[in-house]
Amino acid sequence: MMSRPTETAPQPALTIDALGKKCPIPIIMLAEQINQVPMNSVVAVLADDPAAFTDVPAWCRLKSHHHVGSYDLPQGGWAIHVRRNY
Amino acid sequence: MAYFDAASTEPLHPQARQALIAALDVGWSDPSRLYGPSRRARMLLDQARAEIAEVLGARPDEVSFTTSGTQAVHLGVLGTLSGRRRAGRRLVTSAVEHSSVLHAAGTHERDGGTVETVGVRRTGAVDPAAFEAAVLEPGTALACLQTANHEVGTLQPVAAAAEACRNAGVPLLVDAAQTAGRVPVPAGWSVLTASAHKWGGPAGVGVLAVRKGTRWRSPLPEDEREGRRVPGFENVPAVVAAAAALRAMAAEAGTEMTRLSGLIDRMRKTIPEIVPDVEIIGDPDERAPHILTFSCLYVEGEALLTALDTLGFAVSSGSSCTASTLRPSHVLEAMGVITHGNVRVSLPRGVAAAEIDRFLAVLPDVVRRIREDAGVR
């Protein structure tokens, strides 16, 4: 899976800062907080554990949410964007 | 302890143990010398070679013994690349090969060669068309493909890959470490590698088979042993034990692997029914008979392994927190599946169905407790 440069990232409705947190914590935070945004809006998970880069999109597939894209952060890690589908 | 980690190493087969003890007494002498004890050691070594070759579908003179499956892969990959240097410097592998293949590929790259990695589907299987396209690129010296994936059990389309390689005139190295002795080796390989301790033989014996007509040149300093393919004094007693184990394992495989596969099917079906938020990983049908892998959402792999160990279950995990590298397994990454909370169950021969029952009985509570401790609602 490819990541994209950060400048192309759209503005999310909610940003979850999971930098420095090891999996599964970023996924636990995402699952807890995704229902705080309105339907069809985007949550950004900031994470630098390499496992999160694979696990967030895989979680989206299992939970039928939409993985919009993963964007490189200048300080390392990614902003992984997820659209709430239901 | 219920031992569910046969994919790491199969317990020593009783017949291998017997053969090892006997061969330590009669097979210790240098098989290259001409006096009586050496002739006996040579005879034992050649007999073992013939037996292993027969089970693996090779000719005895194609088979050399290495010190491990990893060394067999290193020599197989680098020796074939070296022998094919004039054909090109391009190596094709799948993204989910064993680390021994990937590390040999790394050496090849540092030596100025190129490596093309073919991605896999969600099941862990390479797409045969993508593999064929990669092999057809000019300058391809070697392609590598495993029979079954070591972490998720998915079988690879070796027959299709072998046909593509034959049409392209490219040798194919098949890494049979996970299936040798359990499932017949698919035809069409040019180089075959395997590891005795994975079929119930002792540690310290790998198999490197190079098909007649395949160009191969040792990447190591010259040595007379093992058809000039593997340096160093042969471990005759261990090779004899490896042959005894392979023969016994292959003889039982028809019935025993069907039984193990049935137990894996039962776990595949039951676990998602009794544990919420689980992803079962790998192909449900096209798989090695003894391997099941799943990931539990919101669970740390290390916590899961520790809890299962306390309850008397030996299992393995591809989660990053259980690895020295702090990266999740490259296999799970390449498949795009959940990498945390990962468990690999791989059943040894003779495992009792009651131990599977006990595993299924404790698993839901183990997962629930870890999720509760992590504050998952």
PDB file of N, CA and C in Angstrom, chain A residues 1 22-25 27-33 49-63 78, chain B residues 122 277-279 297-301 320-321 326-328 332-341 374-377:
ATOM      1  N   MET A   1       0.847  -1.197   0.000  1.00  0.00           N
ATOM      2  CA  MET A   1       0.000   0.000   0.000  1.00  0.00           C
ATOM      3  C   MET A   1       0.878   1.241   0.000  1.00  0.00           C
ATOM      4  N   LYS A  22       1.679   2.124  20.314  1.00  0.00           N
ATOM      5  CA  LYS A  22       1.845   0.864  19.596  1.00  0.00           C
ATOM      6  C   LYS A  22       0.485   0.229  19.318  1.00  0.00           C
ATOM      7  N   CYS A  23       0.406  -0.494  18.204  1.00  0.00           N
ATOM      8  CA  CYS A  23      -0.800  -1.258  17.917  1.00  0.00           C
ATOM      9  C   CYS A  23      -0.997  -2.286  19.022  1.00  0.00           C
ATOM     10  N   PRO A  24      -2.215  -2.538  19.451  1.00  0.00           N
ATOM     11  CA  PRO A  24      -3.489  -2.133  18.831  1.00  0.00           C
ATOM     12  C   PRO A  24      -4.065  -0.804  19.318  1.00  0.00           C
ATOM     13  N   ILE A  25      -3.300   0.021  20.092  1.00  0.00           N
ATOM     14  CA  ILE A  25      -3.902   1.222  20.686  1.00  0.00           C
ATOM     15  C   ILE A  25      -4.481   2.182  19.636  1.00  0.00           C
ATOM     16  N   ILE A  27      -5.853   1.536  16.860  1.00  0.00           N
ATOM     17  CA  ILE A  27      -7.111   0.954  16.378  1.00  0.00           C
ATOM     18  C   ILE A  27      -8.196   1.052  17.455  1.00  0.00           C
ATOM     19  N   ILE A  28      -7.790   0.837  18.700  1.00  0.00           N
ATOM     20  CA  ILE A  28      -8.755   0.944  19.801  1.00  0.00           C
ATOM     21  C   ILE A  28      -9.290   2.381  19.864  1.00  0.00           C
ATOM     22  N   MET A  29      -8.394   3.366  19.734  1.00  0.00           N
ATOM     23  CA  MET A  29      -8.809   4.782  19.777  1.00  0.00           C
ATOM     24  C   MET A  29      -9.746   5.102  18.613  1.00  0.00           C
ATOM     25  N   LEU A  30      -9.425   4.588  17.434  1.00  0.00           N
ATOM     26  CA  LEU A  30     -10.257   4.836  16.252  1.00  0.00           C
ATOM     27  C   LEU A  30     -11.652   4.237  16.453  1.00  0.00           C
ATOM     28  N   ALA A  31     -11.705   2.993  16.940  1.00  0.00           N
ATOM     29  CA  ALA A  31     -12.998   2.315  17.127  1.00  0.00           C
ATOM     30  C   ALA A  31     -13.846   3.055  18.164  1.00  0.00           C
ATOM     31  N   GLU A  32     -13.180   3.609  19.196  1.00  0.00           N
ATOM     32  CA  GLU A  32     -13.898   4.334  20.247  1.00  0.00           C
ATOM     33  C   GLU A  32     -14.492   5.645  19.752  1.00  0.00           C
ATOM     34  N   GLN A  33     -13.728   6.320  18.841  1.00  0.00           N
ATOM     35  CA  GLN A  33     -14.064   7.721  18.553  1.00  0.00           C
ATOM     36  C   GLN A  33     -14.750   7.955  17.212  1.00  0.00           C
ATOM     37  N   ASP A  49       3.482   3.866  14.474  1.00  0.00           N
ATOM     38  CA  ASP A  49       3.793   2.441  14.566  1.00  0.00           C
ATOM     39  C   ASP A  49       3.557   1.823  13.181  1.00  0.00           C
ATOM     40  N   PRO A  50       4.592   1.183  12.600  1.00  0.00           N
ATOM     41  CA  PRO A  50       4.408   0.623  11.243  1.00  0.00           C
ATOM     42  C   PRO A  50       3.203  -0.310  11.143  1.00  0.00           C
ATOM     43  N   ALA A  51       2.824  -0.959  12.254  1.00  0.00           N
ATOM     44  CA  ALA A  51       1.675  -1.866  12.214  1.00  0.00           C
ATOM     45  C   ALA A  51       0.387  -1.106  11.885  1.00  0.00           C
ATOM     46  N   ALA A  52       0.290   0.155  12.337  1.00  0.00           N
ATOM     47  CA  ALA A  52      -0.936   0.933  12.111  1.00  0.00           C
ATOM     48  C   ALA A  52      -1.154   1.181  10.623  1.00  0.00           C
ATOM     49  N   PHE A  53      -0.066   1.320   9.881  1.00  0.00           N
ATOM     50  CA  PHE A  53      -0.164   1.592   8.436  1.00  0.00           C
ATOM     51  C   PHE A  53      -0.932   0.468   7.736  1.00  0.00           C
ATOM     52  N   THR A  54      -0.744  -0.763   8.184  1.00  0.00           N
ATOM     53  CA  THR A  54      -1.483  -1.903   7.635  1.00  0.00           C
ATOM     54  C   THR A  54      -2.819  -2.085   8.346  1.00  0.00           C
ATOM     55  N   ASP A  55      -2.806  -1.888   9.675  1.00  0.00           N
ATOM     56  CA  ASP A  55      -3.969  -2.277  10.477  1.00  0.00           C
ATOM     57  C   ASP A  55      -5.177  -1.354  10.311  1.00  0.00           C
ATOM     58  N   VAL A  56      -4.945  -0.041  10.131  1.00  0.00           N
ATOM     59  CA  VAL A  56      -6.101   0.858   9.998  1.00  0.00           C
ATOM     60  C   VAL A  56      -6.892   0.532   8.720  1.00  0.00           C
ATOM     61  N   PRO A  57      -6.234   0.439   7.545  1.00  0.00           N
ATOM     62  CA  PRO A  57      -7.005   0.037   6.351  1.00  0.00           C
ATOM     63  C   PRO A  57      -7.662  -1.341   6.490  1.00  0.00           C
ATOM     64  N   ALA A  58      -6.971  -2.283   7.148  1.00  0.00           N
ATOM     65  CA  ALA A  58      -7.557  -3.624   7.331  1.00  0.00           C
ATOM     66  C   ALA A  58      -8.773  -3.549   8.248  1.00  0.00           C
ATOM     67  N   TRP A  59      -8.690  -2.702   9.281  1.00  0.00           N
ATOM     68  CA  TRP A  59      -9.835  -2.517  10.185  1.00  0.00           C
ATOM     69  C   TRP A  59     -11.024  -1.938   9.413  1.00  0.00           C
ATOM     70  N   CYS A  60     -10.747  -0.967   8.523  1.00  0.00           N
ATOM     71  CA  CYS A  60     -11.810  -0.365   7.701  1.00  0.00           C
ATOM     72  C   CYS A  60     -12.530  -1.435   6.873  1.00  0.00           C
ATOM     73  N   ARG A  61     -11.742  -2.322   6.286  1.00  0.00           N
ATOM     74  CA  ARG A  61     -12.317  -3.387   5.460  1.00  0.00           C
ATOM     75  C   ARG A  61     -13.203  -4.295   6.315  1.00  0.00           C
ATOM     76  N   LEU A  62     -12.720  -4.675   7.501  1.00  0.00           N
ATOM     77  CA  LEU A  62     -13.491  -5.580   8.364  1.00  0.00           C
ATOM     78  C   LEU A  62     -14.747  -4.901   8.886  1.00  0.00           C
ATOM     79  N   LYS A  63     -14.656  -3.592   9.178  1.00  0.00           N
ATOM     80  CA  LYS A  63     -15.752  -2.869   9.821  1.00  0.00           C
ATOM     81  C   LYS A  63     -16.589  -2.094   8.810  1.00  0.00           C
ATOM     82  N   TRP A  78       2.209   8.664   9.722  1.00  0.00           N
ATOM     83  CA  TRP A  78       1.198   8.951   8.711  1.00  0.00           C
ATOM     84  C   TRP A  78      -0.053   9.558   9.347  1.00  0.00           C
TER      85      TRP A  78
ATOM     86  N   ARG B 122      -5.253 -10.985  -0.997  1.00  0.00           N
ATOM     87  CA  ARG B 122      -5.640 -10.966   0.428  1.00  0.00           C
ATOM     88  C   ARG B 122      -5.415 -12.338   1.086  1.00  0.00           C
ATOM     89  N   ASP B 277     -15.116 -10.107  16.595  1.00  0.00           N
ATOM     90  CA  ASP B 277     -14.064  -9.290  15.982  1.00  0.00           C
ATOM     91  C   ASP B 277     -12.769 -10.050  15.752  1.00  0.00           C
ATOM     92  N   VAL B 278     -12.887 -11.147  15.023  1.00  0.00           N
ATOM     93  CA  VAL B 278     -11.721 -11.941  14.652  1.00  0.00           C
ATOM     94  C   VAL B 278     -11.629 -11.988  13.130  1.00  0.00           C
ATOM     95  N   GLU B 279     -10.415 -11.855  12.614  1.00  0.00           N
ATOM     96  CA  GLU B 279     -10.207 -12.078  11.183  1.00  0.00           C
ATOM     97  C   GLU B 279      -9.423 -13.379  11.006  1.00  0.00           C
ATOM     98  N   LEU B 297      -9.013  -8.450  16.847  1.00  0.00           N
ATOM     99  CA  LEU B 297      -8.994  -6.990  16.907  1.00  0.00           C
ATOM    100  C   LEU B 297      -8.839  -6.512  18.345  1.00  0.00           C
ATOM    101  N   TYR B 298      -8.092  -5.407  18.501  1.00  0.00           N
ATOM    102  CA  TYR B 298      -7.920  -4.684  19.769  1.00  0.00           C
ATOM    103  C   TYR B 298      -7.110  -5.452  20.807  1.00  0.00           C
ATOM    104  N   VAL B 299      -6.388  -6.478  20.377  1.00  0.00           N
ATOM    105  CA  VAL B 299      -5.640  -7.316  21.316  1.00  0.00           C
ATOM    106  C   VAL B 299      -4.155  -7.270  20.948  1.00  0.00           C
ATOM    107  N   GLU B 300      -3.324  -7.163  21.971  1.00  0.00           N
ATOM    108  CA  GLU B 300      -1.887  -7.180  21.745  1.00  0.00           C
ATOM    109  C   GLU B 300      -1.431  -8.628  21.603  1.00  0.00           C
ATOM    110  N   GLY B 301      -0.693  -8.906  20.530  1.00  0.00           N
ATOM    111  CA  GLY B 301      -0.264 -10.278  20.255  1.00  0.00           C
ATOM    112  C   GLY B 301       0.517 -10.901  21.398  1.00  0.00           C
ATOM    113  N   SER B 320       3.822  -7.385  15.648  1.00  0.00           N
ATOM    114  CA  SER B 320       5.094  -6.686  15.818  1.00  0.00           C
ATOM    115  C   SER B 320       5.605  -6.770  17.248  1.00  0.00           C
ATOM    116  N   CYS B 321       4.685  -6.778  18.222  1.00  0.00           N
ATOM    117  CA  CYS B 321       5.126  -6.770  19.613  1.00  0.00           C
ATOM    118  C   CYS B 321       5.746  -8.109  20.013  1.00  0.00           C
ATOM    119  N   LEU B 326      10.275  -5.126  15.892  1.00  0.00           N
ATOM    120  CA  LEU B 326       9.219  -4.145  16.147  1.00  0.00           C
ATOM    121  C   LEU B 326       8.408  -3.817  14.900  1.00  0.00           C
ATOM    122  N   ARG B 327       8.541  -4.640  13.889  1.00  0.00           N
ATOM    123  CA  ARG B 327       7.684  -4.500  12.708  1.00  0.00           C
ATOM    124  C   ARG B 327       6.772  -5.715  12.664  1.00  0.00           C
ATOM    125  N   PRO B 328       5.544  -5.535  12.168  1.00  0.00           N
ATOM    126  CA  PRO B 328       4.719  -6.731  11.983  1.00  0.00           C
ATOM    127  C   PRO B 328       5.331  -7.611  10.892  1.00  0.00           C
ATOM    128  N   LEU B 332       1.973 -10.623   6.747  1.00  0.00           N
ATOM    129  CA  LEU B 332       0.681 -10.009   7.067  1.00  0.00           C
ATOM    130  C   LEU B 332       0.576  -8.629   6.410  1.00  0.00           C
ATOM    131  N   GLU B 333       1.688  -7.874   6.405  1.00  0.00           N
ATOM    132  CA  GLU B 333       1.697  -6.554   5.738  1.00  0.00           C
ATOM    133  C   GLU B 333       1.377  -6.696   4.255  1.00  0.00           C
ATOM    134  N   ALA B 334       2.035  -7.658   3.608  1.00  0.00           N
ATOM    135  CA  ALA B 334       1.843  -7.819   2.155  1.00  0.00           C
ATOM    136  C   ALA B 334       0.408  -8.246   1.837  1.00  0.00           C
ATOM    137  N   MET B 335      -0.213  -8.986   2.763  1.00  0.00           N
ATOM    138  CA  MET B 335      -1.592  -9.426   2.541  1.00  0.00           C
ATOM    139  C   MET B 335      -2.594  -8.319   2.839  1.00  0.00           C
ATOM    140  N   GLY B 336      -2.174  -7.311   3.604  1.00  0.00           N
ATOM    141  CA  GLY B 336      -3.083  -6.232   3.982  1.00  0.00           C
ATOM    142  C   GLY B 336      -4.122  -6.666   4.997  1.00  0.00           C
ATOM    143  N   VAL B 337      -3.730  -7.565   5.895  1.00  0.00           N
ATOM    144  CA  VAL B 337      -4.656  -8.045   6.928  1.00  0.00           C
ATOM    145  C   VAL B 337      -4.236  -7.495   8.287  1.00  0.00           C
ATOM    146  N   ILE B 338      -5.126  -7.636   9.272  1.00  0.00           N
ATOM    147  CA  ILE B 338      -4.840  -7.174  10.629  1.00  0.00           C
ATOM    148  C   ILE B 338      -3.570  -7.858  11.155  1.00  0.00           C
ATOM    149  N   THR B 339      -2.633  -7.048  11.623  1.00  0.00           N
ATOM    150  CA  THR B 339      -1.362  -7.629  12.076  1.00  0.00           C
ATOM    151  C   THR B 339      -1.280  -7.765  13.593  1.00  0.00           C
ATOM    152  N   HIS B 340      -2.112  -7.016  14.337  1.00  0.00           N
ATOM    153  CA  HIS B 340      -2.024  -7.143  15.798  1.00  0.00           C
ATOM    154  C   HIS B 340      -2.930  -8.292  16.251  1.00  0.00           C
ATOM    155  N   GLY B 341      -2.712  -8.743  17.475  1.00  0.00           N
ATOM    156  CA  GLY B 341      -3.533  -9.827  18.015  1.00  0.00           C
ATOM    157  C   GLY B 341      -3.463 -11.090  17.186  1.00  0.00           C
ATOM    158  N   ALA B 374      -7.564  -3.734  28.365  1.00  0.00           N
ATOM    159  CA  ALA B 374      -7.154  -2.623  27.497  1.00  0.00           C
ATOM    160  C   ALA B 374      -8.243  -1.551  27.431  1.00  0.00           C
ATOM    161  N   GLY B 375      -9.350  -1.765  28.120  1.00  0.00           N
ATOM    162  CA  GLY B 375     -10.424  -0.771  28.154  1.00  0.00           C
ATOM    163  C   GLY B 375     -11.300  -0.783  26.920  1.00  0.00           C
ATOM    164  N   VAL B 376     -11.285  -1.897  26.183  1.00  0.00           N
ATOM    165  CA  VAL B 376     -12.128  -1.983  24.983  1.00  0.00           C
ATOM    166  C   VAL B 376     -13.541  -2.356  25.407  1.00  0.00           C
ATOM    167  N   ARG B 377     -14.514  -1.573  24.918  1.00  0.00           N
ATOM    168  CA  ARG B 377     -15.892  -1.880  25.267  1.00  0.00           C
ATOM    169  C   ARG B 377     -16.561  -2.624  24.131  1.00  0.00           C
TER     170      ARG B 377
END
